[in-house]
CSV table of C-alpha atoms in Angstrom, one decimal:
chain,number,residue,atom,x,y,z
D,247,UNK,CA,24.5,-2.8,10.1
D,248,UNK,CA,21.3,-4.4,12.2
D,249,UNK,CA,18.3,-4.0,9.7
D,250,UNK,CA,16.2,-0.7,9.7
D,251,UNK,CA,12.6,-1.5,9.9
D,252,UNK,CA,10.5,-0.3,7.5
D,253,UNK,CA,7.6,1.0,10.0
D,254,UNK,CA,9.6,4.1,11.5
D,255,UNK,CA,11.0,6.9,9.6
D,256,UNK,CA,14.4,6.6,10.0
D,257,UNK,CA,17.0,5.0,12.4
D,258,UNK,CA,20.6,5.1,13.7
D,259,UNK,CA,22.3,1.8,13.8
D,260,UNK,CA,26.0,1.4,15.7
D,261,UNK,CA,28.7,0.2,13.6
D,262,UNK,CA,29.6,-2.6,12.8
D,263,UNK,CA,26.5,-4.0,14.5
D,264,UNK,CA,24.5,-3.4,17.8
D,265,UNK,CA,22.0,-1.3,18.9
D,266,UNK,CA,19.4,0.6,16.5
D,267,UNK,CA,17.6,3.7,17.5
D,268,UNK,CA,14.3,4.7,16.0
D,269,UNK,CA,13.6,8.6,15.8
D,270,UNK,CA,10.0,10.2,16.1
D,271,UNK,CA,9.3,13.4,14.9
D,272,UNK,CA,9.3,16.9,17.5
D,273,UNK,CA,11.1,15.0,19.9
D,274,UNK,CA,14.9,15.8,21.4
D,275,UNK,CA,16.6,12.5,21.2
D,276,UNK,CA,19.4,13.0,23.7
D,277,UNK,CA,23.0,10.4,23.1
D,278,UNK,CA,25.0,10.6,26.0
D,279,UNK,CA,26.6,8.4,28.8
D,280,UNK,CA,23.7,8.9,31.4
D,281,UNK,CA,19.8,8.7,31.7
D,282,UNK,CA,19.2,9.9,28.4
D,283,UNK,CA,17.4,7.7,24.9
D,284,UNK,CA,20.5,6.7,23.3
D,285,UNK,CA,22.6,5.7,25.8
D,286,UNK,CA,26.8,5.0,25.0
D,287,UNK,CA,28.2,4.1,28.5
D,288,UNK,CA,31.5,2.4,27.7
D,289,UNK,CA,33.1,5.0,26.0
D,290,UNK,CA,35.0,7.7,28.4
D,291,UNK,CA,34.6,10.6,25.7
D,292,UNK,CA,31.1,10.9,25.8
D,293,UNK,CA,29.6,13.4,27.6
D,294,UNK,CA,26.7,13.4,30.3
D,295,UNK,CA,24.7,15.2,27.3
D,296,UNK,CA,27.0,15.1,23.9
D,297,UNK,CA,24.7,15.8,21.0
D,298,UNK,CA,21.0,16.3,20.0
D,299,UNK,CA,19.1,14.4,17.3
D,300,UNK,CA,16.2,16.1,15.9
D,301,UNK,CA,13.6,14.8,13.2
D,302,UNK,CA,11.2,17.2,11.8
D,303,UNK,CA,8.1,17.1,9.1
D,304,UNK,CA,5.5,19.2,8.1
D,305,UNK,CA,2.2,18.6,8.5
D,306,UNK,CA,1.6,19.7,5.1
D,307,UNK,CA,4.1,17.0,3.5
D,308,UNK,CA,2.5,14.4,4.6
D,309,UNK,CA,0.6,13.7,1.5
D,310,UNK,CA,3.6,14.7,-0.2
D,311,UNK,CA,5.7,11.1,-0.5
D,312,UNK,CA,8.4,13.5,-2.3
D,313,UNK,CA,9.4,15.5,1.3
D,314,UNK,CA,11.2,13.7,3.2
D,315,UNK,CA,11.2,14.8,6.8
D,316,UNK,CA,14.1,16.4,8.2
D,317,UNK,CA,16.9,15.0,10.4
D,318,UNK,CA,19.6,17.4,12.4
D,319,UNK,CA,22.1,16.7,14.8
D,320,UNK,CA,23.4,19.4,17.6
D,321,UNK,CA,26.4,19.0,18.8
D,322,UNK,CA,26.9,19.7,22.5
D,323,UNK,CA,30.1,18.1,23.7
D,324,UNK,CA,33.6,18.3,25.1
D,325,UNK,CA,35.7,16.1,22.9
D,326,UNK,CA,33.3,16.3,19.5
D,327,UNK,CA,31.0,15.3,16.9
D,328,UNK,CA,32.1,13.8,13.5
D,329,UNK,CA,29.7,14.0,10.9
D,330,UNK,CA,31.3,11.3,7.7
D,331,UNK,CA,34.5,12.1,9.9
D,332,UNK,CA,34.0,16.2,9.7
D,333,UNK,CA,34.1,17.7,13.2
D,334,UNK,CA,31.2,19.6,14.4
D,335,UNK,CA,32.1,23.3,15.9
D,336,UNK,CA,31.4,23.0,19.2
D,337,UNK,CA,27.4,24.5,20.3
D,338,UNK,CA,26.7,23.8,15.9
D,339,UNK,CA,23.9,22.3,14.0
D,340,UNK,CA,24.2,19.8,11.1
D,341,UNK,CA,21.5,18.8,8.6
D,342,UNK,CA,21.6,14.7,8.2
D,343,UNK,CA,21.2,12.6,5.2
D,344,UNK,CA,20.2,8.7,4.7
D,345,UNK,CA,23.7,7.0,4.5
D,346,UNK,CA,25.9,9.4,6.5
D,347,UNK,CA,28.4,7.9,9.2
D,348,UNK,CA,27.8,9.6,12.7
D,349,UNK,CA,30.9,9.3,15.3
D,350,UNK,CA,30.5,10.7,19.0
D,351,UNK,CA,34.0,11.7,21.0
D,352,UNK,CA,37.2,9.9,19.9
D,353,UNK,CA,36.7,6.2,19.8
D,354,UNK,CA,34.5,3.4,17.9
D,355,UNK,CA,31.0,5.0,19.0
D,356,UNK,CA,29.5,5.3,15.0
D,357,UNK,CA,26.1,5.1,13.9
D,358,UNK,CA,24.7,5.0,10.3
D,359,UNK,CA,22.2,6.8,9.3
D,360,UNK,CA,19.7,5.0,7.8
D,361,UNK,CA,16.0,6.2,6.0
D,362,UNK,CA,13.1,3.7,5.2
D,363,UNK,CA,9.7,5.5,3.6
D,364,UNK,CA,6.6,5.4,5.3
D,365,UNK,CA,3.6,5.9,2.7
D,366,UNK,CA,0.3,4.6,3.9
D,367,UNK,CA,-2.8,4.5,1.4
D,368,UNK,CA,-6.3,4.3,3.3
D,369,UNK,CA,-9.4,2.4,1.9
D,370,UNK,CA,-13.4,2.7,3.6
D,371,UNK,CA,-11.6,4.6,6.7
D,372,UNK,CA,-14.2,7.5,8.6
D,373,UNK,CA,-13.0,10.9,8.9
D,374,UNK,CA,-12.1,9.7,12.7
D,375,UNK,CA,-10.2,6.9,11.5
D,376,UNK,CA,-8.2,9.1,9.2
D,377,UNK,CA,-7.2,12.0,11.9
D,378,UNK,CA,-6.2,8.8,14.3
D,379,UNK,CA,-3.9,7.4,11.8
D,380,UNK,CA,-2.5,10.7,10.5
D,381,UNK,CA,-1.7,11.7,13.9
D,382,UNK,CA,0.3,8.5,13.9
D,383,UNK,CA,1.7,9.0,10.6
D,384,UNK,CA,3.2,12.5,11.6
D,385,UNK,CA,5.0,11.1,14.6
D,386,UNK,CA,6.6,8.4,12.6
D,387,UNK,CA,7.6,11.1,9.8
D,388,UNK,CA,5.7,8.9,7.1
D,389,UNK,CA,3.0,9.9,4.5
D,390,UNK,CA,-0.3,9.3,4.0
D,391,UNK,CA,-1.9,9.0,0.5
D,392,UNK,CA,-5.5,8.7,-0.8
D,393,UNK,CA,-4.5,7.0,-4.3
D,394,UNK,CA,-2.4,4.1,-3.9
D,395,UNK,CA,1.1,4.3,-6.5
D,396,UNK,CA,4.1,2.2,-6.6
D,397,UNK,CA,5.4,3.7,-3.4
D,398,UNK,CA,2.7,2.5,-1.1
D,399,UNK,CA,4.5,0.3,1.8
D,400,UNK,CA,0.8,-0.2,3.9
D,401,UNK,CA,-2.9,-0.2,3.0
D,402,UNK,CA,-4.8,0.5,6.2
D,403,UNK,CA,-8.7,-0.7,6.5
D,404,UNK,CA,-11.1,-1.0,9.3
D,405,UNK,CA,-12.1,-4.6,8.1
D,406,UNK,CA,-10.9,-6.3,4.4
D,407,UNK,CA,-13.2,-4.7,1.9
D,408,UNK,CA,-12.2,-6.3,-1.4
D,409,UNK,CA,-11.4,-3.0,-3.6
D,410,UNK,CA,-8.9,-2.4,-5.9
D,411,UNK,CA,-6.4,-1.2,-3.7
D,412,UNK,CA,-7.1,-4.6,-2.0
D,413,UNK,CA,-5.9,-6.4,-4.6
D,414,UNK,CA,-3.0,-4.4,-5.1
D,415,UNK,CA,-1.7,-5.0,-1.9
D,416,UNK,CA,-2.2,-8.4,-1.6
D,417,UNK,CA,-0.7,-8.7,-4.7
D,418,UNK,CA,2.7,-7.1,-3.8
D,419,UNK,CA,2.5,-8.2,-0.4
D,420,UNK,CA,2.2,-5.0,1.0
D,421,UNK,CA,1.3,-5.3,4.7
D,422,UNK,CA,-2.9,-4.7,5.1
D,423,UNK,CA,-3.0,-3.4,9.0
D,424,UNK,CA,-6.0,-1.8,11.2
D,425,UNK,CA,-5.2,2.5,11.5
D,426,UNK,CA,-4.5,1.2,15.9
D,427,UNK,CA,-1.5,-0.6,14.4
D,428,UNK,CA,0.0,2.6,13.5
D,429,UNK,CA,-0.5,4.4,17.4
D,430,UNK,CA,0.7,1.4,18.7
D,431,UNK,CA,3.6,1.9,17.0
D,432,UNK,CA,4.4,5.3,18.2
D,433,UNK,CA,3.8,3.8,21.9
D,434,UNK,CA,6.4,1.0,21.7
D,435,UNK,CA,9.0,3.2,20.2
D,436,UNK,CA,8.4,6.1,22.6
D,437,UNK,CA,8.5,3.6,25.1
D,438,UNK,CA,11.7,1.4,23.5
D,439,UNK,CA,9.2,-1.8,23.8
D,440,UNK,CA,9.3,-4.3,20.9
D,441,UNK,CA,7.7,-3.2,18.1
D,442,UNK,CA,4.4,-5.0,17.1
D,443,UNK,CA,3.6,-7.2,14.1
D,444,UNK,CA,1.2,-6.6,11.2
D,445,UNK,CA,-0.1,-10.0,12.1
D,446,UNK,CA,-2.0,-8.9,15.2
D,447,UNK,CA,-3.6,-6.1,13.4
D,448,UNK,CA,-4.9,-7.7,10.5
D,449,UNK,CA,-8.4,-6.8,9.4
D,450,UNK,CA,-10.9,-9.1,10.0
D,451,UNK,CA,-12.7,-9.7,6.2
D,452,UNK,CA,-16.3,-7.9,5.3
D,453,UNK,CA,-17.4,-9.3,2.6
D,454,UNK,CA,-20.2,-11.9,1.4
D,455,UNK,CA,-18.4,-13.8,-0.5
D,456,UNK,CA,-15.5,-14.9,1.7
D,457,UNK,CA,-15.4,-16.7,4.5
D,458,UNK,CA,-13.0,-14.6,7.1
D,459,UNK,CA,-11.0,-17.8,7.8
D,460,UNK,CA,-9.8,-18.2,4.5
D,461,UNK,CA,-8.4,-15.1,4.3
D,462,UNK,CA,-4.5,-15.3,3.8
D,463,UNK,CA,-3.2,-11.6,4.3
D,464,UNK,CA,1.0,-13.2,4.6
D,465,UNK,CA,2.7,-12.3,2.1
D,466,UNK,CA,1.9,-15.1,-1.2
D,467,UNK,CA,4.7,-14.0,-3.7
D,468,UNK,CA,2.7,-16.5,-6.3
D,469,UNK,CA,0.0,-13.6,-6.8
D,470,UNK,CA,2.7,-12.2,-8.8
D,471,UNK,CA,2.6,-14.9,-11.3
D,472,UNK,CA,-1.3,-15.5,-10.7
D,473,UNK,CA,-2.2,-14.2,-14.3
D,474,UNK,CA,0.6,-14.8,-15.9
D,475,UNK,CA,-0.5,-16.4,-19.4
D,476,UNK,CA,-3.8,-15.2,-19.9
D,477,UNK,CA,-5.3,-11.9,-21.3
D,478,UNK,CA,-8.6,-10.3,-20.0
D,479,UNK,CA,-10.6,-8.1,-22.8
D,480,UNK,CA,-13.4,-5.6,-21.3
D,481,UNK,CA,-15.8,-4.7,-23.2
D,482,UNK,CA,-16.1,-1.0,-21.6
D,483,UNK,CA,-13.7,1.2,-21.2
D,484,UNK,CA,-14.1,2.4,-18.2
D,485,UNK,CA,-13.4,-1.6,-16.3
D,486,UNK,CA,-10.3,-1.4,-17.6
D,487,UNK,CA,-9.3,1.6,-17.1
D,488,UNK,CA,-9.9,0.4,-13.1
D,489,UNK,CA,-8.5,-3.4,-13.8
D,490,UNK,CA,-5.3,-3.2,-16.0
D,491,UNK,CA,-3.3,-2.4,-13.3
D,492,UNK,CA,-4.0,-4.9,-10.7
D,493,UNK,CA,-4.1,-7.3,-13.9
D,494,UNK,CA,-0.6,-6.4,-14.7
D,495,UNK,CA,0.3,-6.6,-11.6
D,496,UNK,CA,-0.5,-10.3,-11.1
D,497,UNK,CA,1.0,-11.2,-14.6
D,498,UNK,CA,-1.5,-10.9,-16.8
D,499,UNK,CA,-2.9,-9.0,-19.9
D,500,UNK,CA,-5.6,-6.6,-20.3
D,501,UNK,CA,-7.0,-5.4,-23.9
D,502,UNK,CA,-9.4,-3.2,-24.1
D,503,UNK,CA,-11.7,-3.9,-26.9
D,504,UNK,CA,-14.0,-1.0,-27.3
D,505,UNK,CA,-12.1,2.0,-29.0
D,506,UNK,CA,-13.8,5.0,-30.6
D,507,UNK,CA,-15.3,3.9,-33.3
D,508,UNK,CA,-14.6,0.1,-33.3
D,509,UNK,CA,-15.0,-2.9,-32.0
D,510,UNK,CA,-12.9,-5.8,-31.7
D,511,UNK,CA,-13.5,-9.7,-31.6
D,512,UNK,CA,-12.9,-11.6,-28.4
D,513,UNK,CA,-10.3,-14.1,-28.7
D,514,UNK,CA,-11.7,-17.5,-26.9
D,515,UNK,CA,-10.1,-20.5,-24.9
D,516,UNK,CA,-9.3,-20.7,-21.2
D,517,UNK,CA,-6.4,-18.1,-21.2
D,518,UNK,CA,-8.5,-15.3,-22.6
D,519,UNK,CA,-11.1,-14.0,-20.4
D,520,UNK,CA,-14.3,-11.8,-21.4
D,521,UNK,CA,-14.9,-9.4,-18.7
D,522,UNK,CA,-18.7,-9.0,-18.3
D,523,UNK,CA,-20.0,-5.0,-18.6
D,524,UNK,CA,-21.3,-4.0,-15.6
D,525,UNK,CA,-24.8,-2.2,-15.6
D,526,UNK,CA,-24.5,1.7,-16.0
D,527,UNK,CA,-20.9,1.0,-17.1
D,528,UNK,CA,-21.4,2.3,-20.1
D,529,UNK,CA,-19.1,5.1,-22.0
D,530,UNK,CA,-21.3,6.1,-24.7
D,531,UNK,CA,-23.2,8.8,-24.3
D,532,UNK,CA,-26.6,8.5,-26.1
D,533,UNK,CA,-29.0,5.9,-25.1
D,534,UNK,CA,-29.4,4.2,-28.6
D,535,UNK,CA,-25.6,3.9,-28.5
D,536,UNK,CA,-25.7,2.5,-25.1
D,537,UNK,CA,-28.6,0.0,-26.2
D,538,UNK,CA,-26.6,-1.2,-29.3
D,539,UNK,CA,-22.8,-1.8,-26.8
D,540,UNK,CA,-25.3,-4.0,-24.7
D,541,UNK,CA,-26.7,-6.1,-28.0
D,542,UNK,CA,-23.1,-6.6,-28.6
D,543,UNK,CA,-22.0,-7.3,-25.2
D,544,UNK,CA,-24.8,-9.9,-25.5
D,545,UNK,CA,-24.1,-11.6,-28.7
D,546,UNK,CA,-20.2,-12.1,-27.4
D,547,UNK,CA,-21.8,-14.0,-24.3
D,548,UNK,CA,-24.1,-16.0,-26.5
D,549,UNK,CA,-21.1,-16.6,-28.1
D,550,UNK,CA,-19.1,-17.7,-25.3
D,551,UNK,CA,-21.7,-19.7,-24.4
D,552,UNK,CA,-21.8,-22.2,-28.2
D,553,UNK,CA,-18.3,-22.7,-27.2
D,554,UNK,CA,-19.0,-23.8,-23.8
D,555,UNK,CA,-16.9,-20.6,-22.2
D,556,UNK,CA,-18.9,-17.5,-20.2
D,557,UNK,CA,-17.6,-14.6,-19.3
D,558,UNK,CA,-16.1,-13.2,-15.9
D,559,UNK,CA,-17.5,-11.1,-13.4
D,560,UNK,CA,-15.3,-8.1,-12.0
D,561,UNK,CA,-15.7,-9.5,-8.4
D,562,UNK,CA,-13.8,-13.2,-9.7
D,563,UNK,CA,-10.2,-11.0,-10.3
D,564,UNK,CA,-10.7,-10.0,-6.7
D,565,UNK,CA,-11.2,-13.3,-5.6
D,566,UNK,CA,-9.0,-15.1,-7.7
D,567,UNK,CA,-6.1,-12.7,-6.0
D,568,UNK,CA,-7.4,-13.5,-2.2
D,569,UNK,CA,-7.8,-17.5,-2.9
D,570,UNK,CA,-4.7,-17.5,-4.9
D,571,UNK,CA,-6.0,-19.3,-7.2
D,572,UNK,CA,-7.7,-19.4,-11.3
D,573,UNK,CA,-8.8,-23.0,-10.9
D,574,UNK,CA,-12.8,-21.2,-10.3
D,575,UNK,CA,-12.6,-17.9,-10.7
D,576,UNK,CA,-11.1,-16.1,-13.8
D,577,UNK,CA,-12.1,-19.5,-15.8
D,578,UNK,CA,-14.0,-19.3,-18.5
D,579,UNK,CA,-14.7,-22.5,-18.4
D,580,UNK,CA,-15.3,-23.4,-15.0
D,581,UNK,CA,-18.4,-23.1,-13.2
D,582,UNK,CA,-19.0,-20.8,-10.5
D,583,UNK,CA,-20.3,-22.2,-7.0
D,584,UNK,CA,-23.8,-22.9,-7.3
D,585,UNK,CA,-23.7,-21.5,-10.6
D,586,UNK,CA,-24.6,-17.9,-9.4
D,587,UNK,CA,-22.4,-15.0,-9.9
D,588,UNK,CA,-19.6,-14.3,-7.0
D,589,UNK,CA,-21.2,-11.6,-4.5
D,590,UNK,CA,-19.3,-8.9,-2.7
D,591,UNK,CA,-20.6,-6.0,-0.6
D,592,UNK,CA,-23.3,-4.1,-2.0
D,593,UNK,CA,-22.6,-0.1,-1.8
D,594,UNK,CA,-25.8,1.4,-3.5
D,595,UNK,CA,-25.0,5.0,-3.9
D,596,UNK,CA,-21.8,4.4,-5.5
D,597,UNK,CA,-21.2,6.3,-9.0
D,598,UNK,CA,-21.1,3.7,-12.2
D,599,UNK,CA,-20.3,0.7,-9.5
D,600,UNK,CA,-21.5,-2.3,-7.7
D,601,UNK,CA,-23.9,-3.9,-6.1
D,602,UNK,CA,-23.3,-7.8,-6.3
D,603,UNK,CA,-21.1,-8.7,-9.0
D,604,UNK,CA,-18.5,-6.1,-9.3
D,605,UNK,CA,-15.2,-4.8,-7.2
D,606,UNK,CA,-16.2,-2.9,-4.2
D,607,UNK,CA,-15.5,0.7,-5.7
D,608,UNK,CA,-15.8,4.2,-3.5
D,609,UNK,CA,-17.2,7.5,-4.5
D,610,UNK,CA,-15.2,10.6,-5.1
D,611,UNK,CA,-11.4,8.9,-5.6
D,612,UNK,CA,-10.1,9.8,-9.9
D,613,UNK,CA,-7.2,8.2,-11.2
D,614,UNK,CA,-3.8,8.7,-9.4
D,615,UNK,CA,-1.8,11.2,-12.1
D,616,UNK,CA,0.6,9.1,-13.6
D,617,UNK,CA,-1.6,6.2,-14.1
D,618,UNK,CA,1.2,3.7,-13.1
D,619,UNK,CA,-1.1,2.3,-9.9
D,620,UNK,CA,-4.3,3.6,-8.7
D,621,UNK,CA,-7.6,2.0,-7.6
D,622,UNK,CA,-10.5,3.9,-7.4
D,623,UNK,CA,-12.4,3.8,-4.6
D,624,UNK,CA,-11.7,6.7,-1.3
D,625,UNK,CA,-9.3,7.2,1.7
């Protein structure tokens, strides 16, 4: 079968090879022998207009990765429409699954069909951006999600942000595209013009601390390995709550080391990094409490320090993951450039988050349900 790509909903490729036809959504996709979208002229058993393929998805599934949209085929011919070699009755309407074998009249005319998911997660779009881009979405029969999970297959941005869903994506080399890539899209299939490539819609980055043309959004399957071998310890709760996954993600460890009621010793050396508390970070409640978890917090950096180690910001895991690299960042004992902490964008109404040293975080996102991938920051 010729490859389905994996920006469309669904296709139909001819077997044993050939053609490939990708199917929007509320549109009548006609296969026949004459002026119609998917066209069979050599086969004398086709008919001017022989069947009808239909996609169809709610508006309200497209936050809903678990409904698939709907494929149908109407059979309007002389000499038939085999569905996994069942005839159609003639005028009939048959529901479609990924997988089944579609044959039109008598001869060798099969297609496969074939189903690829669409879920997009959004990061720092505006409410413009996200009607744009679900628009898109619709037509393609794909999904659009605010939390990112396992089944994310695009992150869409405006310009590169460096967030926690950032980081996921570039470490599973999940494509990072502008919401226009997603229209354009739509417009080359409508129009069966090639299809165009995440490369040209690539966000451009937006961030302090990196200079655009180092940037590398192709896919680097080294992140995966980037941590492997060393073990970050927060000090907070709440950091890693936001930082195990991306953590795990790349390889690595992450301990939490401030549990209800104890308190554990850092381990020290260049594969165990201290994360360093971020202000206002702080789970416990009272302010004595909090005063006393930032004398600790202090005491482990003077710590560090004897031993000629420091601790690590939150920004350095993002930009170890976009340089590629723990030679600087996520080294406790290398110095940072110019000795100052790593900046990224400053967001000053943000609840518990950033200003200069931490990950770019977004108001009003929680924790995706089953905790297996999120980041926390907004659509």
């Amino acid at each position: 079968l010729t490859r389905v790509a994996r920006q469309s909903w669904g296709a139909i490729a001819c077997v044993p090879a050939g053609s490939e036809h990708q199917l929007l959504v509320g549109e009548r996709h006609v296969v026949g022998r004459k002026d119609c979208g998917i066209l069979i002229g050599n086969d004398q058993s086709i008919s001017r207009v022989h069947a009808v393929l239909t996609v169809s998805h709610a508006e309200s599934s497209l936050a809903r990765p678990s409904c698939r949209p709907a494929l149908s085929v109407k059979d309007s011919s002389k000499y038939g429409t085999f569905v996994n070699g069942e005839k159609l009755t003639s005028g009939s309407e048959r529901a479609l699954c990924c997988g089944d074998l579609l044959k039109f009249g008598v001869f060798e005319s099969k297609y496969r069909v074939a189903y690829s998911p669409l879920v997009v997660c959004s990061s720092c779009l505006d409410a413009e951006s996200k009607h744009v881009l679900s628009s898109a979405l619709l037509a393609l029969g794909g999904h659009f999600v605010s939390q990112w999970t396992s089944d994310c297959t695009h992150l869409v941005m405006t310009s590169i942000k460096v967030t926690v869903k950032t980081i996921c994506a570039l470490i599973t080399s999940i494509p990072i595209v502008q919401p226009v890539f997603f229209s354009t899209l739509v417009t080359a299939i409508r129009s069966r013009s090639p299809q165009p490539s995440h490369s040209s819609f690539w966000p451009l980055a937006d961030e302090p601390g990196i200079n655009p043309g180092d940037l590398d959004l192709t896919p680097r399957p080294e992140r995966r390995l980037l941590f492997q071998g060393k073990t970050f310890q927060f000090l907070h709760a709440k950091q890693h709550k936001r930082l195990a996954v991306p953590i795990a993600l790349a390889g690595g460890a992450a301990l939490c080391l401030c549990s209800p009621g104890q308190r554990a010793e850092p381990r020290h050396g260049e594969a165990f990094c201290v994360v360093e508390p971020e202000a206002g970070c702080s789970q416990l409640s009272s302010q004595v409490l909090a005063q006393d978890a930032r004398a600790w917090a202090a005491q482990v950096g003077v710590r560090l320090h004897t031993l000629g180690l420091r601790m690590i910001t939150e920004a350095e895991v993002g930009l170890a993951v976009v340089y590629c690299s723990t030679h600087t960042y996520c080294n406790p004992s290398a110095r940072l450039p110019g000795g100052e902490p790593p900046l990224l964008s400053e967001r000053a109404n943000l609840a518990g988050a950033t200003l200069s040293q931490n990950l770019a975080l977004e108001p009003s996102e929680g924790v995706a349900p089953d905790s297996t991938l999120y980041a926390a920051d907004t659509q």
